[in-house]
Amino acid sequence: MDIDIRKATIKDLPVLKAMEQGVISAERPFDPTLAKDPISYYDISSLMANPRAIVLVAVHNEVIVSCGYALEKTAKPYLDHKSYAYLGFMFTLPEYRGQGLNGKILSALKNWANESGLKEIRLTVYNENDAALRAYEKVGFKRHIIEMRWPDDE
């Protein structure tokens, strides 16, 4: 399959906004604290305009089939690095899953981070999202910390 990885453009925004809803739908079962639809996670156009961020898309036959972003963030002052690349908006259309597209996007984001001088790369994933955990571990991510919450419904 011929897949091109490229930087997203403003023309891609409608497709990316639809993919964002795919991310939200996939994550909603893992998070009872998400507000009712419609919600949005990302300011995609601001990410595209940010010189310390990149939004990438995977394209097959001129159709965007996968996406992700990297954003430079300031690290906590007690860590051994001043900044890091935070990855997010990882989504692949269902009919293209299992073909390594997530890995290709992650590899390109890692290259961007390294070229930007960012050696630390992080992302967040729901603890119950086994498929995502496996996908990230497959490309080399290690589990690091679990955020816990105390539900107020008890």
Short mmCIF file of N, CA, C and O in Angstrom, two decimals, residues 16-68:
data_model
loop_
_atom_site.label_atom_id
_atom_site.label_comp_id
_atom_site.label_asym_id
_atom_site.label_seq_id
_atom_site.Cartn_x
_atom_site.Cartn_y
_atom_site.Cartn_z
N LEU A 16 -9.70 16.50 9.51
CA LEU A 16 -9.07 16.35 10.82
C LEU A 16 -10.08 16.54 11.95
O LEU A 16 -10.02 15.83 12.95
N LYS A 17 -11.00 17.46 11.78
CA LYS A 17 -12.04 17.65 12.81
C LYS A 17 -12.93 16.41 12.91
O LYS A 17 -13.35 16.03 14.00
N ALA A 18 -13.21 15.78 11.78
CA ALA A 18 -13.99 14.54 11.81
C ALA A 18 -13.19 13.43 12.50
O ALA A 18 -13.74 12.65 13.28
N MET A 19 -11.90 13.37 12.24
CA MET A 19 -11.05 12.36 12.89
C MET A 19 -10.97 12.62 14.40
O MET A 19 -10.94 11.68 15.17
N GLU A 20 -10.95 13.89 14.78
CA GLU A 20 -10.95 14.22 16.21
C GLU A 20 -12.19 13.62 16.89
O GLU A 20 -12.09 13.08 17.99
N GLN A 21 -13.32 13.68 16.23
CA GLN A 21 -14.53 13.07 16.80
C GLN A 21 -14.39 11.56 16.90
O GLN A 21 -14.93 10.93 17.81
N GLY A 22 -13.63 10.96 15.98
CA GLY A 22 -13.33 9.54 16.08
C GLY A 22 -12.50 9.22 17.31
O GLY A 22 -12.75 8.21 17.98
N VAL A 23 -11.53 10.08 17.61
CA VAL A 23 -10.72 9.90 18.83
C VAL A 23 -11.63 9.98 20.06
O VAL A 23 -11.57 9.13 20.95
N ILE A 24 -12.47 10.99 20.09
CA ILE A 24 -13.36 11.20 21.24
C ILE A 24 -14.31 10.01 21.40
O ILE A 24 -14.50 9.50 22.51
N SER A 25 -14.87 9.53 20.31
CA SER A 25 -15.77 8.37 20.38
C SER A 25 -15.05 7.14 20.90
O SER A 25 -15.60 6.36 21.68
N ALA A 26 -13.81 6.95 20.46
CA ALA A 26 -13.04 5.78 20.89
C ALA A 26 -12.68 5.87 22.37
O ALA A 26 -12.62 4.86 23.08
N GLU A 27 -12.45 7.09 22.87
CA GLU A 27 -12.03 7.25 24.26
C GLU A 27 -13.18 7.44 25.24
O GLU A 27 -13.00 7.21 26.44
N ARG A 28 -14.33 7.80 24.76
CA ARG A 28 -15.47 8.05 25.65
C ARG A 28 -15.77 6.88 26.59
O ARG A 28 -16.03 7.09 27.77
N PRO A 29 -15.71 5.62 26.14
CA PRO A 29 -15.98 4.51 27.07
C PRO A 29 -14.99 4.42 28.24
O PRO A 29 -15.30 3.81 29.26
N PHE A 30 -13.81 5.01 28.08
CA PHE A 30 -12.78 4.94 29.12
C PHE A 30 -12.84 6.10 30.10
O PHE A 30 -12.11 6.10 31.08
N ASP A 31 -13.67 7.12 29.81
CA ASP A 31 -13.64 8.33 30.64
C ASP A 31 -15.05 8.85 30.94
O ASP A 31 -15.64 9.56 30.13
N PRO A 32 -15.57 8.52 32.13
CA PRO A 32 -16.92 8.99 32.49
C PRO A 32 -16.98 10.48 32.77
O PRO A 32 -18.06 11.02 32.95
N THR A 33 -15.84 11.16 32.80
CA THR A 33 -15.83 12.59 33.10
C THR A 33 -15.92 13.46 31.85
O THR A 33 -16.00 14.68 31.97
N LEU A 34 -15.92 12.86 30.67
CA LEU A 34 -16.04 13.67 29.45
C LEU A 34 -17.42 14.29 29.39
O LEU A 34 -18.43 13.64 29.67
N ALA A 35 -17.46 15.57 29.01
CA ALA A 35 -18.73 16.28 28.85
C ALA A 35 -19.51 15.65 27.70
O ALA A 35 -18.96 14.93 26.86
N LYS A 36 -20.80 15.92 27.66
CA LYS A 36 -21.65 15.41 26.58
C LYS A 36 -21.23 16.08 25.27
O LYS A 36 -20.75 17.21 25.25
N ASP A 37 -21.46 15.36 24.18
CA ASP A 37 -21.17 15.91 22.85
C ASP A 37 -22.07 17.11 22.59
O ASP A 37 -23.18 17.16 23.11
N PRO A 38 -21.60 18.06 21.81
CA PRO A 38 -20.33 18.07 21.11
C PRO A 38 -19.20 18.62 21.99
O PRO A 38 -19.38 19.59 22.72
N ILE A 39 -18.05 17.95 21.91
CA ILE A 39 -16.83 18.44 22.56
C ILE A 39 -15.69 18.38 21.56
O ILE A 39 -15.80 17.73 20.51
N SER A 40 -14.62 19.07 21.89
CA SER A 40 -13.42 19.08 21.07
C SER A 40 -12.22 18.98 21.99
O SER A 40 -12.21 19.58 23.06
N TYR A 41 -11.23 18.18 21.60
CA TYR A 41 -10.00 18.06 22.38
C TYR A 41 -8.94 19.07 21.95
O TYR A 41 -8.16 19.53 22.76
N TYR A 42 -8.86 19.33 20.66
CA TYR A 42 -7.70 20.02 20.10
C TYR A 42 -8.09 21.30 19.38
O TYR A 42 -9.15 21.37 18.75
N ASP A 43 -7.18 22.27 19.41
CA ASP A 43 -7.28 23.43 18.53
C ASP A 43 -6.32 23.15 17.38
O ASP A 43 -5.15 23.54 17.39
N ILE A 44 -6.81 22.40 16.41
CA ILE A 44 -5.97 21.87 15.35
C ILE A 44 -5.32 22.98 14.53
O ILE A 44 -4.12 22.91 14.22
N SER A 45 -6.07 24.03 14.20
CA SER A 45 -5.49 25.11 13.40
C SER A 45 -4.37 25.82 14.16
O SER A 45 -3.36 26.20 13.56
N SER A 46 -4.51 25.97 15.48
CA SER A 46 -3.42 26.58 16.27
C SER A 46 -2.20 25.67 16.31
O SER A 46 -1.07 26.15 16.26
N LEU A 47 -2.42 24.37 16.41
CA LEU A 47 -1.30 23.43 16.36
C LEU A 47 -0.56 23.54 15.03
O LEU A 47 0.67 23.56 14.99
N MET A 48 -1.31 23.64 13.94
CA MET A 48 -0.69 23.75 12.62
C MET A 48 0.10 25.05 12.47
O MET A 48 1.11 25.09 11.77
N ALA A 49 -0.33 26.12 13.15
CA ALA A 49 0.34 27.41 13.05
C ALA A 49 1.51 27.56 14.02
O ALA A 49 2.32 28.46 13.88
N ASN A 50 1.60 26.68 14.99
CA ASN A 50 2.62 26.77 16.04
C ASN A 50 3.98 26.28 15.50
O ASN A 50 4.08 25.13 15.07
N PRO A 51 5.01 27.12 15.56
CA PRO A 51 6.32 26.67 15.06
C PRO A 51 6.96 25.59 15.93
O PRO A 51 7.91 24.95 15.49
N ARG A 52 6.44 25.35 17.12
CA ARG A 52 6.96 24.31 18.01
C ARG A 52 6.01 23.12 18.07
O ARG A 52 5.97 22.40 19.07
N ALA A 53 5.27 22.93 17.00
CA ALA A 53 4.36 21.79 16.88
C ALA A 53 4.31 21.34 15.43
O ALA A 53 4.71 22.09 14.52
N ILE A 54 3.84 20.13 15.24
CA ILE A 54 3.62 19.63 13.88
C ILE A 54 2.41 18.69 13.91
O ILE A 54 2.25 17.93 14.85
N VAL A 55 1.57 18.81 12.90
CA VAL A 55 0.44 17.90 12.70
C VAL A 55 0.74 17.15 11.41
O VAL A 55 0.98 17.76 10.37
N LEU A 56 0.75 15.83 11.50
CA LEU A 56 1.04 15.00 10.34
C LEU A 56 -0.17 14.18 9.94
O LEU A 56 -0.99 13.82 10.80
N VAL A 57 -0.26 13.88 8.66
CA VAL A 57 -1.31 13.01 8.16
C VAL A 57 -0.69 11.93 7.28
O VAL A 57 0.36 12.14 6.66
N ALA A 58 -1.33 10.78 7.28
CA ALA A 58 -0.98 9.71 6.35
C ALA A 58 -2.04 9.72 5.26
O ALA A 58 -3.23 9.77 5.55
N VAL A 59 -1.59 9.68 4.02
CA VAL A 59 -2.50 9.81 2.88
C VAL A 59 -2.37 8.58 1.98
O VAL A 59 -1.26 8.17 1.63
N HIS A 60 -3.52 8.03 1.62
CA HIS A 60 -3.58 6.91 0.67
C HIS A 60 -4.56 7.29 -0.43
O HIS A 60 -5.73 7.60 -0.15
N ASN A 61 -4.09 7.29 -1.66
CA ASN A 61 -4.94 7.67 -2.80
C ASN A 61 -5.64 9.01 -2.56
O ASN A 61 -6.85 9.14 -2.78
N GLU A 62 -4.88 9.98 -2.06
CA GLU A 62 -5.36 11.35 -1.81
C GLU A 62 -6.39 11.44 -0.69
O GLU A 62 -7.06 12.46 -0.54
N VAL A 63 -6.53 10.38 0.12
CA VAL A 63 -7.46 10.37 1.25
C VAL A 63 -6.65 10.31 2.54
O VAL A 63 -5.76 9.46 2.68
N ILE A 64 -6.95 11.20 3.47
CA ILE A 64 -6.28 11.18 4.77
C ILE A 64 -6.83 9.99 5.55
O ILE A 64 -8.04 9.88 5.76
N VAL A 65 -5.93 9.11 5.96
CA VAL A 65 -6.36 7.88 6.63
C VAL A 65 -5.84 7.76 8.06
O VAL A 65 -6.29 6.90 8.82
N SER A 66 -4.90 8.63 8.44
CA SER A 66 -4.33 8.58 9.79
C SER A 66 -3.73 9.94 10.11
O SER A 66 -3.39 10.71 9.19
N CYS A 67 -3.57 10.23 11.41
CA CYS A 67 -3.03 11.53 11.80
C CYS A 67 -2.39 11.45 13.19
O CYS A 67 -2.56 10.47 13.92
N GLY A 68 -1.70 12.50 13.54
CA GLY A 68 -1.11 12.65 14.86
C GLY A 68 -0.37 13.98 14.94
O GLY A 68 -0.07 14.59 13.91
#
